[in-house]
């Protein structure tokens, strides 16, 4: 959202997140939220959104729920956060109840597993898009790129637990980014 544009209405915010919650399945939601909030509507800058992605990843809970709350709060404060998360979760809540009730029928359908694998592949593609965007943004600053690569190596290659990786890499990142007064 720019300084010149008014914040979106709660109804507009609810509409976007209701649609995302209704038509999404599995992962890749952060890519869809990015497309709707940053690219299609310009309600947030890419920097604000990527900050939200970073915060949502380190907070406990589901990343997409954290990101939804962040976006809603950033755009409309507490009412926006509540509106966004309720809209995102309303349809899936009832869908899970309905699907759980119908599970016995669904598991007998021959091509159900194949369809779910296709949905998982699409979600993986959306997630890879977000990784590529994060890497591109990280490459703009050497210290950010170093933190990105260190995190990837620690978690992805050496299978170090995420918590110690975040503590070490996060602390070093804060130290590297801390503004220093060279005149003092």
Coordinates of N, CA and C in Angstrom, one line a residue:
X1 N 0.9 -1.2 0.0 CA 0.0 0.0 0.0 C 0.9 1.2 0.0
X2 N 0.6 2.1 -0.9 CA 1.4 3.4 -0.9 C 0.8 4.4 0.0
X3 N 1.6 5.5 0.3 CA 1.0 6.5 1.2 C -0.2 7.2 0.6
X4 N -0.3 7.2 -0.8 CA -1.4 7.9 -1.4 C -2.7 7.0 -1.5
X5 N -2.5 5.7 -1.5 CA -3.7 4.9 -1.6 C -4.4 4.6 -0.3
X6 N -5.7 4.6 -0.2 CA -6.3 4.3 1.1 C -6.3 2.8 1.3
X7 N -6.3 2.5 2.6 CA -6.3 1.0 2.9 C -7.6 0.4 2.3
X8 N -7.4 -0.9 2.0 CA -8.6 -1.6 1.4 C -9.7 -1.8 2.5
X9 N -10.9 -1.9 2.1 CA -12.0 -2.1 3.0 C -11.9 -3.5 3.6
X10 N -12.5 -3.6 4.8 CA -12.5 -4.9 5.4 C -13.2 -6.0 4.5
X11 N -14.2 -5.5 3.8 CA -15.0 -6.4 2.9 C -14.0 -6.8 1.7
X12 N -13.2 -5.9 1.2 CA -12.3 -6.3 0.1 C -11.3 -7.3 0.6
X13 N -10.8 -7.0 1.8 CA -9.8 -7.9 2.5 C -10.4 -9.3 2.7
X14 N -11.6 -9.3 3.2 CA -12.3 -10.6 3.5 C -12.5 -11.3 2.1
X15 N -12.9 -10.6 1.1 CA -13.1 -11.2 -0.2 C -11.9 -11.9 -0.7
X16 N -10.8 -11.3 -0.7 CA -9.5 -11.9 -1.2 C -9.2 -13.1 -0.4
X17 N -9.2 -13.0 1.0 CA -8.8 -14.2 1.8 C -9.8 -15.3 1.8
X18 N -11.1 -14.9 1.6 CA -12.1 -16.0 1.5 C -11.9 -16.8 0.2
X19 N -11.5 -16.1 -0.9 CA -11.3 -16.7 -2.2 C -10.0 -17.6 -2.1
X20 N -9.0 -17.1 -1.5 CA -7.7 -17.9 -1.3 C -8.0 -19.1 -0.5
X21 N -8.7 -18.9 0.6 CA -9.1 -20.1 1.5 C -10.0 -21.1 0.8
X22 N -10.9 -20.6 -0.1 CA -11.8 -21.5 -0.8 C -11.2 -22.3 -1.9
X23 N -10.3 -21.7 -2.6 CA -9.8 -22.3 -3.8 C -8.4 -22.9 -3.7
X24 N -7.8 -22.9 -2.5 CA -6.5 -23.4 -2.3 C -6.5 -24.7 -1.6
X25 N -5.5 -25.4 -1.8 CA -5.3 -26.8 -1.2 C -3.9 -27.1 -1.0
X26 N -3.4 -27.4 0.2 CA -2.0 -27.7 0.4 C -1.2 -26.4 0.6
X27 N 0.1 -26.5 0.1 CA 1.0 -25.4 0.3 C 0.9 -24.4 -0.9
X28 N 1.8 -23.5 -0.9 CA 1.9 -22.5 -2.0 C 1.0 -21.3 -1.8
X29 N 0.4 -21.1 -0.6 CA -0.5 -20.0 -0.4 C 0.2 -18.7 -0.3
X30 N 1.5 -18.7 0.2 CA 2.2 -17.4 0.3 C 2.4 -16.8 -1.1
X31 N 2.6 -17.7 -2.1 CA 2.7 -17.2 -3.5 C 1.4 -16.6 -4.0
X32 N 0.3 -17.2 -3.6 CA -1.0 -16.7 -4.1 C -1.3 -15.4 -3.4
X33 N -1.0 -15.3 -2.1 CA -1.2 -14.1 -1.3 C -0.4 -13.0 -1.9
X34 N 0.9 -13.3 -2.2 CA 1.8 -12.3 -2.8 C 1.2 -11.7 -4.1
X35 N 0.7 -12.6 -4.9 CA 0.1 -12.2 -6.2 C -1.1 -11.3 -6.0
X36 N -2.0 -11.7 -5.1 CA -3.2 -10.9 -4.9 C -2.9 -9.5 -4.2
X37 N -2.1 -9.6 -3.2 CA -1.9 -8.4 -2.3 C -0.9 -7.4 -2.9
X38 N 0.3 -7.9 -3.4 CA 1.3 -7.1 -3.9 C 1.2 -6.8 -5.4
X39 N 1.1 -7.8 -6.2 CA 1.1 -7.6 -7.7 C -0.2 -7.1 -8.2
X40 N -1.3 -7.8 -7.9 CA -2.6 -7.5 -8.5 C -3.2 -6.2 -7.9
X41 N -3.1 -5.9 -6.6 CA -3.7 -4.8 -6.0 C -2.8 -3.7 -5.5
X42 N -1.5 -4.0 -5.3 CA -0.6 -3.0 -4.9 C -0.9 -2.5 -3.5
X43 N -1.5 -3.3 -2.7 CA -1.8 -2.9 -1.3 C -0.6 -2.9 -0.4
X44 N 0.4 -3.6 -0.7 CA 1.7 -3.7 0.0 C 2.8 -3.6 -1.0
X45 N 4.0 -3.1 -0.5 CA 5.2 -3.2 -1.3 C 5.8 -4.6 -1.2
X46 N 6.6 -5.0 -2.1 CA 7.3 -6.3 -2.0 C 8.1 -6.4 -0.8
X47 N 8.8 -5.3 -0.4 CA 9.6 -5.3 0.9 C 8.7 -5.6 2.1
X48 N 7.6 -4.9 2.2 CA 6.7 -5.2 3.3 C 6.2 -6.6 3.3
X49 N 5.9 -7.1 2.2 CA 5.4 -8.5 2.1 C 6.4 -9.5 2.5
X50 N 7.6 -9.3 1.9 CA 8.7 -10.2 2.3 C 9.1 -10.2 3.7
X51 N 9.0 -9.0 4.3 CA 9.2 -8.9 5.8 C 8.1 -9.7 6.5
X52 N 6.9 -9.7 6.0 CA 5.9 -10.5 6.6 C 6.1 -12.0 6.4
X53 N 6.7 -12.4 5.3 CA 7.0 -13.8 5.1 C 8.1 -14.2 6.1
X54 N 9.1 -13.4 6.3 CA 10.2 -13.7 7.2 C 9.6 -13.8 8.6
X55 N 8.8 -12.9 9.0 CA 8.2 -12.9 10.4 C 7.3 -14.2 10.5
X56 N 6.5 -14.5 9.5 CA 5.6 -15.6 9.6 C 6.3 -16.9 9.7
X57 N 7.5 -17.0 9.2 CA 8.3 -18.2 9.2 C 8.9 -18.5 10.6
X58 N 9.2 -17.4 11.3 CA 9.9 -17.6 12.6 C 8.9 -17.7 13.8
X59 N 7.7 -17.3 13.5 CA 6.7 -17.3 14.6 C 6.1 -18.7 14.7
X60 N 5.7 -19.1 15.9 CA 5.1 -20.5 16.0 C 3.7 -20.5 15.3
X61 N 3.3 -21.6 14.8 CA 2.0 -21.7 14.1 C 2.2 -21.9 12.6
X62 N 1.1 -22.0 12.0 CA 1.1 -22.2 10.5 C 1.6 -21.0 9.8
X63 N 2.6 -21.1 8.9 CA 3.2 -19.9 8.3 C 2.1 -19.1 7.5
X64 N 1.2 -19.8 6.8 CA 0.3 -19.0 6.0 C -0.7 -18.3 6.9
X65 N -1.1 -18.9 8.1 CA -1.9 -18.2 9.0 C -1.2 -17.0 9.6
X66 N 0.0 -17.1 9.9 CA 0.8 -16.0 10.4 C 0.9 -14.9 9.4
X67 N 1.2 -15.3 8.1 CA 1.3 -14.3 7.0 C 0.0 -13.6 6.8
X68 N -1.1 -14.3 6.9 CA -2.4 -13.7 6.7 C -2.7 -12.7 7.8
X69 N -2.4 -13.0 9.0 CA -2.6 -12.1 10.1 C -1.7 -10.9 10.0
X70 N -0.5 -11.1 9.5 CA 0.5 -10.0 9.3 C -0.1 -9.0 8.2
X71 N -0.5 -9.6 7.1 CA -1.1 -8.8 6.0 C -2.3 -8.0 6.5
X72 N -3.2 -8.7 7.1 CA -4.4 -8.1 7.6 C -4.1 -6.9 8.6
X73 N -3.2 -7.2 9.5 CA -2.9 -6.2 10.5 C -2.2 -5.0 9.8
X74 N -1.3 -5.3 8.9 CA -0.5 -4.2 8.2 C -1.5 -3.3 7.4
X75 N -2.5 -3.9 6.9 CA -3.4 -3.1 6.0 C -4.5 -2.4 6.8
X76 N -5.1 -3.1 7.9 CA -6.2 -2.5 8.6 C -6.2 -2.7 10.1
X77 N -5.0 -3.0 10.6 CA -4.9 -3.1 12.1 C -5.5 -4.4 12.6
X78 N -5.9 -4.4 13.8 CA -6.5 -5.6 14.5 C -7.8 -6.0 13.7
X79 N -8.7 -5.2 13.4 CA -9.9 -5.6 12.6 C -9.5 -6.3 11.3
X80 N -8.4 -5.8 10.6 CA -8.0 -6.4 9.4 C -7.4 -7.8 9.6
X81 N -6.6 -7.9 10.7 CA -6.0 -9.2 11.0 C -7.1 -10.3 11.3
X82 N -8.1 -9.9 12.1 CA -9.2 -10.8 12.4 C -10.0 -11.1 11.2
X83 N -10.3 -10.2 10.4 CA -11.1 -10.4 9.1 C -10.3 -11.3 8.2
X84 N -9.1 -11.1 8.0 CA -8.3 -11.9 7.1 C -8.2 -13.3 7.5
X85 N -7.9 -13.6 8.8 CA -7.7 -15.0 9.2 C -9.0 -15.7 9.3
X86 N -10.1 -15.0 9.7 CA -11.4 -15.7 9.7 C -11.9 -16.0 8.2
X87 N -11.6 -15.1 7.3 CA -12.0 -15.3 5.9 C -11.2 -16.5 5.3
X88 N -9.9 -16.5 5.6 CA -9.1 -17.6 5.1 C -9.5 -18.9 5.6
X89 N -9.9 -19.0 6.9 CA -10.2 -20.3 7.5 C -11.6 -20.8 7.4
X90 N -12.5 -19.9 7.1 CA -14.0 -20.3 7.1 C -14.3 -21.5 6.2
X91 N -14.0 -21.4 4.9 CA -14.4 -22.5 4.0 C -13.6 -23.7 4.3
X92 N -12.3 -23.6 4.5 CA -11.5 -24.9 4.8 C -12.0 -25.6 6.1
X93 N -12.5 -24.8 7.1 CA -13.0 -25.4 8.3 C -14.2 -26.3 8.0
X94 N -15.1 -25.8 7.2 CA -16.3 -26.6 6.9 C -16.0 -27.7 5.9
X95 N -15.0 -27.4 5.0 CA -14.6 -28.4 4.0 C -13.9 -29.6 4.7
X96 N -13.1 -29.4 5.7 CA -12.5 -30.5 6.4 C -13.5 -31.3 7.2
X97 N -14.5 -30.6 7.7 CA -15.6 -31.4 8.4 C -16.3 -32.3 7.4
X98 N -16.6 -31.7 6.2 CA -17.4 -32.4 5.2 C -16.5 -33.6 4.6
X99 N -15.2 -33.3 4.4 CA -14.3 -34.3 3.8 C -14.1 -35.5 4.8
X100 N -14.0 -35.1 6.1 CA -13.8 -36.1 7.1 C -15.0 -37.0 7.1
X101 N -16.1 -36.4 7.0 CA -17.4 -37.2 7.0 C -17.4 -38.2 5.8
X102 N -16.9 -37.7 4.7 CA -17.0 -38.5 3.4 C -15.7 -39.3 3.1
X103 N -14.8 -39.4 4.0 CA -13.5 -40.0 3.8 C -13.6 -41.4 3.3
X104 N -14.5 -42.1 3.8 CA -14.7 -43.5 3.4 C -15.0 -43.6 1.9
X105 N -15.8 -42.7 1.4 CA -16.1 -42.7 -0.1 C -14.9 -42.2 -0.9
X106 N -14.2 -41.2 -0.5 CA -13.1 -40.7 -1.3 C -12.0 -41.6 -1.4
X107 N -11.6 -42.4 -0.4 CA -10.5 -43.3 -0.5 C -10.7 -44.4 -1.5
X108 N -12.0 -44.7 -1.8 CA -12.3 -45.7 -2.8 C -12.2 -45.3 -4.2
X109 N -12.1 -44.0 -4.5 CA -12.1 -43.5 -5.8 C -10.7 -43.8 -6.4
X110 N -10.6 -44.5 -7.6 CA -9.3 -44.9 -8.1 C -8.3 -43.8 -8.4
X111 N -8.8 -42.6 -8.9 CA -7.8 -41.6 -9.3 C -7.7 -40.5 -8.3
X112 N -8.2 -40.6 -7.1 CA -8.2 -39.6 -6.1 C -6.7 -39.3 -5.7
X113 N -5.9 -40.3 -5.5 CA -4.5 -40.1 -5.2 C -3.7 -39.4 -6.3
X114 N -4.0 -39.7 -7.5 CA -3.4 -39.0 -8.6 C -3.7 -37.6 -8.7
X115 N -5.0 -37.2 -8.4 CA -5.4 -35.8 -8.4 C -4.7 -35.1 -7.3
X116 N -4.6 -35.7 -6.1 CA -4.0 -35.0 -5.0 C -2.5 -34.8 -5.2
X117 N -1.8 -35.8 -5.9 CA -0.4 -35.6 -6.3 C -0.3 -34.4 -7.3
X118 N -1.2 -34.2 -8.2 CA -1.1 -33.1 -9.1 C -1.3 -31.8 -8.3
X119 N -2.2 -31.7 -7.4 CA -2.4 -30.5 -6.5 C -1.1 -30.2 -5.7
X120 N -0.5 -31.3 -5.2 CA 0.8 -31.1 -4.5 C 1.9 -30.6 -5.3
X121 N 1.9 -31.0 -6.6 CA 3.0 -30.5 -7.5 C 2.8 -29.0 -7.8
X122 N 1.5 -28.6 -8.0 CA 1.2 -27.2 -8.2 C 1.6 -26.4 -7.0
X123 N 1.3 -26.9 -5.8 CA 1.7 -26.2 -4.6 C 3.2 -26.1 -4.4
X124 N 3.9 -27.1 -4.8 CA 5.4 -27.1 -4.8 C 5.9 -26.0 -5.7
X125 N 5.3 -25.9 -6.9 CA 5.7 -24.9 -7.9 C 5.5 -23.5 -7.3
X126 N 4.4 -23.2 -6.6 CA 4.2 -21.9 -6.0 C 5.2 -21.6 -4.9
X127 N 5.5 -22.6 -4.2 CA 6.5 -22.5 -3.1 C 7.9 -22.2 -3.7
X128 N 8.2 -22.8 -4.8 CA 9.5 -22.6 -5.5 C 9.6 -21.1 -6.0
X129 N 8.5 -20.6 -6.5 CA 8.4 -19.2 -6.9 C 8.8 -18.3 -5.8
X130 N 8.2 -18.6 -4.6 CA 8.6 -17.7 -3.4 C 10.0 -17.9 -3.0
X131 N 10.6 -19.1 -3.1 CA 12.0 -19.3 -2.8 C 12.9 -18.5 -3.8
X132 N 12.5 -18.5 -5.1 CA 13.2 -17.8 -6.1 C 13.2 -16.3 -5.8
X133 N 12.0 -15.8 -5.5 CA 11.9 -14.3 -5.2 C 12.7 -14.0 -4.0
X134 N 12.7 -14.8 -2.9 CA 13.5 -14.5 -1.7 C 15.0 -14.5 -2.1
X135 N 15.4 -15.5 -2.9 CA 16.8 -15.6 -3.3 C 17.2 -14.3 -4.1
X136 N 16.3 -13.9 -5.0 CA 16.6 -12.7 -5.8 C 16.8 -11.5 -4.9
X137 N 15.9 -11.4 -3.9 CA 16.0 -10.2 -3.1 C 17.2 -10.3 -2.2
X138 N 17.5 -11.5 -1.7 CA 18.7 -11.7 -0.9 C 20.0 -11.4 -1.6
X139 N 20.0 -11.6 -2.9 CA 21.2 -11.4 -3.7 C 21.5 -9.9 -3.8
X140 N 20.6 -9.0 -3.5 CA 20.8 -7.6 -3.6 C 21.8 -7.1 -2.5
X141 N 21.9 -7.8 -1.4 CA 22.7 -7.4 -0.3 C 23.6 -8.6 0.1
X142 N 24.9 -8.4 0.1 CA 25.8 -9.5 0.4 C 25.5 -10.2 1.8
X143 N 25.3 -9.4 2.8 CA 25.0 -10.0 4.1 C 23.7 -10.8 4.1
X144 N 22.7 -10.3 3.4 CA 21.5 -11.0 3.3 C 21.6 -12.3 2.5
X145 N 22.4 -12.3 1.5 CA 22.7 -13.5 0.7 C 23.4 -14.5 1.5
X146 N 24.4 -14.0 2.3 CA 25.1 -14.9 3.1 C 24.2 -15.6 4.1
X147 N 23.3 -14.9 4.7 CA 22.4 -15.4 5.7 C 21.5 -16.5 5.0
X148 N 21.0 -16.1 3.8 CA 20.1 -17.0 3.1 C 20.9 -18.3 2.8
X149 N 22.1 -18.2 2.3 CA 22.9 -19.4 1.9 C 23.3 -20.2 3.2
X150 N 23.6 -19.5 4.3 CA 23.9 -20.2 5.5 C 22.7 -21.0 6.0
X151 N 21.5 -20.4 6.0 CA 20.3 -21.1 6.4 C 20.0 -22.3 5.5
X152 N 20.1 -22.1 4.2 CA 19.9 -23.2 3.3 C 20.9 -24.3 3.5
X153 N 22.2 -24.0 3.7 CA 23.2 -25.1 3.9 C 22.9 -25.8 5.3
X154 N 22.7 -25.0 6.3 CA 22.5 -25.7 7.6 C 21.3 -26.6 7.6
X155 N 20.1 -26.1 7.2 CA 18.9 -26.9 7.2 C 18.8 -27.8 6.1
X156 N 19.0 -27.4 4.9 CA 18.8 -28.2 3.7 C 19.9 -29.2 3.4
X157 N 21.1 -28.9 3.7 CA 22.2 -29.8 3.4 C 22.7 -30.6 4.6
X158 N 22.8 -29.9 5.7 CA 23.4 -30.6 6.9 C 22.4 -31.0 7.9
X159 N 21.1 -30.7 7.6 CA 20.0 -31.2 8.4 C 20.1 -30.7 9.9
X160 N 20.6 -29.5 10.1 CA 20.6 -28.9 11.4 C 19.2 -28.5 11.7
X161 N 18.7 -28.6 12.9 CA 17.4 -28.2 13.4 C 17.2 -26.7 13.1
X162 N 16.0 -26.3 12.7 CA 15.7 -25.0 12.4 C 15.9 -24.0 13.6
X163 N 15.6 -24.4 14.8 CA 15.7 -23.5 15.9 C 17.1 -23.0 16.1
X164 N 18.1 -23.9 16.2 CA 19.5 -23.4 16.4 C 20.0 -22.6 15.2
X165 N 19.5 -23.0 14.0 CA 19.9 -22.3 12.8 C 19.4 -20.8 12.9
X166 N 18.1 -20.7 13.3 CA 17.5 -19.3 13.4 C 18.2 -18.5 14.4
X167 N 18.5 -19.2 15.6 CA 19.2 -18.4 16.6 C 20.6 -17.9 16.2
X168 N 21.3 -18.8 15.6 CA 22.7 -18.4 15.2 C 22.7 -17.5 14.0
X169 N 22.0 -17.9 12.9 CA 22.0 -17.0 11.7 C 21.3 -15.7 11.9
X170 N 20.1 -15.8 12.7 CA 19.4 -14.6 13.0 C 20.2 -13.6 13.8
X171 N 20.9 -14.1 14.8 CA 21.7 -13.3 15.7 C 22.8 -12.6 14.9
X172 N 23.5 -13.4 14.0 CA 24.5 -12.8 13.2 C 24.0 -11.8 12.2
X173 N 22.8 -12.1 11.7 CA 22.1 -11.1 10.7 C 21.8 -9.8 11.4
X174 N 21.3 -9.9 12.6 CA 21.0 -8.7 13.4 C 22.2 -7.9 13.7
X175 N 23.3 -8.6 14.1 CA 24.6 -7.9 14.3 C 25.1 -7.2 13.0
X176 N 25.0 -7.9 11.9 CA 25.5 -7.4 10.6 C 24.6 -6.2 10.2
X177 N 23.3 -6.2 10.5 CA 22.5 -5.1 10.0 C 22.4 -4.0 11.0
X178 N 22.8 -4.2 12.2 CA 22.7 -3.1 13.2 C 23.4 -1.9 12.8
X179 N 22.7 -0.7 12.8 CA 23.3 0.5 12.4 C 24.5 0.9 13.3
X180 N 25.6 1.2 12.7 CA 26.8 1.6 13.5 C 27.1 3.1 13.2
X181 N 27.4 3.8 14.3 CA 27.8 5.2 14.2 C 29.3 5.2 14.1
X182 N 29.8 5.5 12.9 CA 31.3 5.5 12.7 C 32.0 6.7 13.3
X183 N 31.2 7.8 13.6 CA 31.8 9.0 14.2 C 32.1 8.9 15.7
X184 N 31.4 8.0 16.3 CA 31.5 7.9 17.8 C 32.8 7.2 18.2

